[in-house]
Amino acid sequence: MKSILLIGLGRFGKHIAMHLNQLGHQVMAVDHVEERVEAALPFVTNAQIGDSTNADFLESLGIRNYDVCIVAVGNDFQSSLETTSLLKELGAKLVVSRAARDVQAKFLLRNGADEVVYPEKQLAKWTAIRYSADHILDYMELDEEHAIFEIPVPREWTGRTIGQIDIRKKFNINIMGIKKSGKLHLSISPDVVLEAEDTMLVLGKNKDLQKCFRI
């Protein structure tokens, strides 16, 4: 369990709060809009209404006590940048800030952010990949070169074992799991038989995945 300071409770920030709550973390949530703070109360440990660009207010929160500080401010980049900078000046251990464009990310990284997330950009890429190919069911980018895809078992692989296909040797791709009747099985072996109704979680380099599955 981690102690997390979440600044900004718009749609993105509220969803972060909800997921952190499900994961069992302690969350202090902050926003300057009272209605947003009240809406987030069921999902956070504590919450305060305040201006995150005010150094005195931020300092009163005890910034050094948090494992992670997340700046989820979306519509006011100036406030996001000032908040990020102040957090680092006040001794934040890890600052993660939201960016909408590459230029924003550069400024944030230069002014205190340790990591930057792109909600819209990342979702746009997922949507483009997910819906531009008929056989991709889900997609998760690990870094610029690697990803995990969920795909149906190719017709030519039906009835064969994982060992017979030997996808690791031929394409440098690993089968991480098999979904059978909606249930995920992660403990798989070379003698597992692939069936037409199954889907696979496959891990590899993007270029290898694209070549193997014609993505």
Coordinates of C-alpha atoms in Angstrom, one line a residue:
M1 CA 0.0 0.0 0.0
K2 CA 1.3 3.4 -1.0
S3 CA 0.5 7.0 0.1
I4 CA -0.5 9.0 -2.9
L5 CA -1.2 12.7 -3.4
L6 CA -3.6 13.2 -6.3
I7 CA -4.0 16.8 -7.6
G8 CA -6.8 17.4 -10.1
L9 CA -10.2 15.7 -9.9
G10 CA -11.6 16.1 -13.4
R11 CA -12.7 13.0 -15.3
F12 CA -9.1 11.6 -15.5
G13 CA -8.3 12.4 -11.9
K14 CA -11.5 10.9 -10.6
H15 CA -10.9 7.6 -12.6
I16 CA -7.4 7.5 -11.1
A17 CA -8.9 7.9 -7.6
M18 CA -11.4 5.1 -8.2
H19 CA -8.7 2.7 -9.4
L20 CA -6.3 3.6 -6.6
N21 CA -9.1 2.9 -4.2
Q22 CA -9.7 -0.5 -5.7
L23 CA -6.0 -1.3 -5.3
G24 CA -6.1 -0.4 -1.6
H25 CA -3.9 2.7 -1.6
Q26 CA -4.2 5.7 0.7
V27 CA -5.1 8.8 -1.4
M28 CA -5.1 12.4 -0.5
A29 CA -7.1 14.2 -3.3
V30 CA -6.9 17.9 -4.0
D31 CA -8.9 20.2 -6.4
H32 CA -9.9 23.8 -6.3
V33 CA -13.5 23.0 -7.3
E34 CA -15.6 21.9 -4.3
E35 CA -18.0 19.8 -6.4
R36 CA -15.2 17.7 -7.7
V37 CA -13.8 17.1 -4.3
E38 CA -17.1 16.0 -3.0
A39 CA -17.6 13.6 -5.9
A40 CA -14.3 12.0 -5.2
L41 CA -14.8 11.5 -1.4
P42 CA -16.1 7.9 -1.7
F43 CA -12.9 6.8 -3.4
V44 CA -10.2 8.6 -1.4
T45 CA -8.8 8.6 2.2
N46 CA -8.8 12.3 2.6
A47 CA -9.5 15.3 0.3
Q48 CA -9.0 19.1 0.4
I49 CA -10.2 22.0 -1.6
G50 CA -7.3 24.2 -2.4
D51 CA -5.1 25.9 -5.0
S52 CA -2.2 23.6 -5.9
T53 CA -0.2 26.6 -7.3
N54 CA 0.0 28.0 -3.8
A55 CA 3.2 27.0 -2.1
D56 CA 1.9 27.4 1.4
F57 CA -1.1 25.2 0.7
L58 CA 1.0 22.5 -0.9
E59 CA 3.5 22.6 2.0
S60 CA 0.7 22.1 4.5
L61 CA 0.0 18.8 2.9
G62 CA 3.4 17.3 3.9
I63 CA 4.6 16.6 0.4
R64 CA 7.6 14.6 1.6
N65 CA 5.3 12.0 3.2
Y66 CA 3.8 10.8 -0.1
D67 CA 5.3 8.0 -2.1
V68 CA 3.9 9.4 -5.3
C69 CA 2.4 12.8 -6.3
I70 CA 0.2 12.7 -9.4
V71 CA -0.7 15.9 -11.2
A72 CA -3.8 15.2 -13.2
V73 CA -4.8 18.8 -14.0
G74 CA -6.0 18.7 -17.6
N75 CA -7.4 22.1 -18.8
D76 CA -4.9 24.5 -17.3
F77 CA -1.3 23.7 -18.3
Q78 CA 0.1 26.7 -16.5
S79 CA -1.3 25.4 -13.2
S80 CA -0.1 21.9 -14.0
L81 CA 3.4 23.2 -14.7
E82 CA 3.5 25.4 -11.6
T83 CA 2.2 22.6 -9.4
T84 CA 4.7 20.1 -10.8
S85 CA 7.6 22.5 -10.1
L86 CA 6.4 23.3 -6.6
L87 CA 6.0 19.6 -5.7
K88 CA 9.6 18.9 -6.6
E89 CA 10.9 22.0 -4.8
L90 CA 9.0 20.9 -1.7
G91 CA 10.7 17.5 -1.8
A92 CA 8.3 15.2 -3.6
K93 CA 9.8 11.7 -4.1
L94 CA 8.1 11.0 -7.4
V95 CA 6.1 13.4 -9.5
V96 CA 3.9 12.0 -12.3
S97 CA 2.3 14.7 -14.5
R98 CA -0.3 14.7 -17.2
A99 CA 0.5 16.1 -20.7
A100 CA -1.6 16.5 -23.8
R101 CA 1.3 17.2 -26.2
D102 CA 5.0 16.5 -26.6
V103 CA 5.9 20.2 -26.0
Q104 CA 4.0 20.0 -22.6
A105 CA 5.9 16.9 -21.7
K106 CA 9.2 18.6 -22.3
F107 CA 8.3 21.5 -20.1
L108 CA 7.0 19.3 -17.3
L109 CA 10.1 17.1 -17.4
R110 CA 12.4 20.1 -17.3
N111 CA 10.4 21.6 -14.3
G112 CA 10.2 18.7 -11.8
A113 CA 8.2 15.8 -13.4
D114 CA 9.8 12.5 -13.0
E115 CA 7.3 10.8 -15.4
V116 CA 4.7 12.1 -17.8
V117 CA 1.5 10.3 -18.9
Y118 CA -0.5 11.1 -22.1
P119 CA -4.1 9.8 -21.5
E120 CA -5.5 11.0 -24.8
K121 CA -2.4 10.1 -26.9
Q122 CA -2.1 6.6 -25.3
L123 CA -5.9 5.9 -25.7
A124 CA -5.8 7.2 -29.3
K125 CA -3.0 4.8 -30.2
W126 CA -4.8 1.9 -28.5
T127 CA -8.0 2.7 -30.4
A128 CA -6.2 3.0 -33.7
I129 CA -4.5 -0.4 -33.3
R130 CA -7.5 -2.1 -31.7
Y131 CA -10.0 -1.2 -34.3
S132 CA -7.9 -1.1 -37.5
A133 CA -7.5 -4.9 -37.4
D134 CA -10.4 -7.3 -37.2
H135 CA -8.6 -9.8 -35.1
I136 CA -7.1 -7.7 -32.3
L137 CA -9.2 -7.9 -29.1
D138 CA -6.9 -5.9 -26.8
Y139 CA -3.6 -4.2 -26.8
M140 CA -1.1 -3.0 -24.2
E141 CA 2.1 -1.1 -25.0
L142 CA 5.0 -1.9 -22.8
D143 CA 7.5 0.5 -24.3
E144 CA 8.3 1.9 -27.8
E145 CA 9.3 -1.5 -29.1
H146 CA 7.3 -4.1 -27.2
A147 CA 3.6 -4.8 -26.7
I148 CA 1.1 -7.5 -25.6
F149 CA -1.8 -8.4 -27.9
E150 CA -4.9 -10.4 -27.2
I151 CA -5.8 -12.2 -30.4
P152 CA -8.0 -15.2 -31.5
V153 CA -6.1 -18.4 -32.3
P154 CA -5.3 -18.3 -36.1
R155 CA -7.3 -20.8 -38.1
E156 CA -4.1 -22.7 -39.2
W157 CA -3.1 -23.2 -35.5
T158 CA -6.3 -24.7 -34.4
G159 CA -5.9 -28.2 -33.0
R160 CA -2.1 -27.9 -32.7
T161 CA -0.1 -27.6 -29.5
I162 CA 2.0 -24.6 -28.5
G163 CA 5.1 -26.7 -28.9
Q164 CA 4.2 -27.7 -32.4
I165 CA 3.7 -24.1 -33.5
D166 CA 7.0 -23.1 -31.9
I167 CA 6.2 -19.4 -32.2
R168 CA 9.1 -18.4 -30.0
K169 CA 11.7 -19.9 -32.3
K170 CA 10.1 -18.8 -35.5
F171 CA 9.0 -15.3 -34.7
N172 CA 10.6 -14.5 -31.3
I173 CA 7.2 -14.1 -29.7
N174 CA 6.0 -15.6 -26.4
I175 CA 2.5 -16.8 -25.6
M176 CA 1.9 -15.5 -22.1
G177 CA -1.6 -16.9 -21.5
I178 CA -4.6 -18.6 -23.1
K179 CA -8.2 -17.6 -22.5
K180 CA -10.7 -20.5 -22.6
S181 CA -14.4 -19.7 -22.3
G182 CA -13.4 -16.2 -20.9
K183 CA -11.1 -17.6 -18.2
L184 CA -7.4 -16.7 -18.4
H185 CA -4.8 -19.5 -18.0
L186 CA -1.3 -18.3 -17.3
S187 CA 0.2 -21.6 -16.5
I188 CA 0.7 -23.0 -19.9
S189 CA 3.0 -25.6 -21.3
P190 CA 4.2 -26.7 -24.8
D191 CA 1.6 -29.5 -24.9
V192 CA -1.4 -27.2 -24.5
V193 CA -3.7 -27.6 -27.5
L194 CA -5.1 -24.5 -29.1
E195 CA -8.8 -24.5 -29.9
A196 CA -10.8 -22.3 -32.3
E197 CA -12.7 -20.6 -29.4
D198 CA -9.5 -19.6 -27.5
T199 CA -7.7 -16.3 -27.5
M200 CA -4.0 -15.8 -26.8
L201 CA -2.0 -13.2 -25.0
V202 CA 1.2 -12.8 -27.0
L203 CA 4.3 -10.7 -26.1
G204 CA 7.0 -9.5 -28.4
K205 CA 8.5 -6.7 -30.5
N206 CA 6.0 -4.7 -32.5
K207 CA 7.6 -5.6 -35.8
D208 CA 7.6 -9.3 -35.0
L209 CA 3.9 -9.2 -33.9
Q210 CA 3.0 -7.3 -37.0
K211 CA 4.8 -9.8 -39.2
C212 CA 3.4 -12.9 -37.5
F213 CA -0.2 -11.8 -37.2
R214 CA -0.4 -9.4 -40.2
I215 CA -1.4 -6.5 -37.9

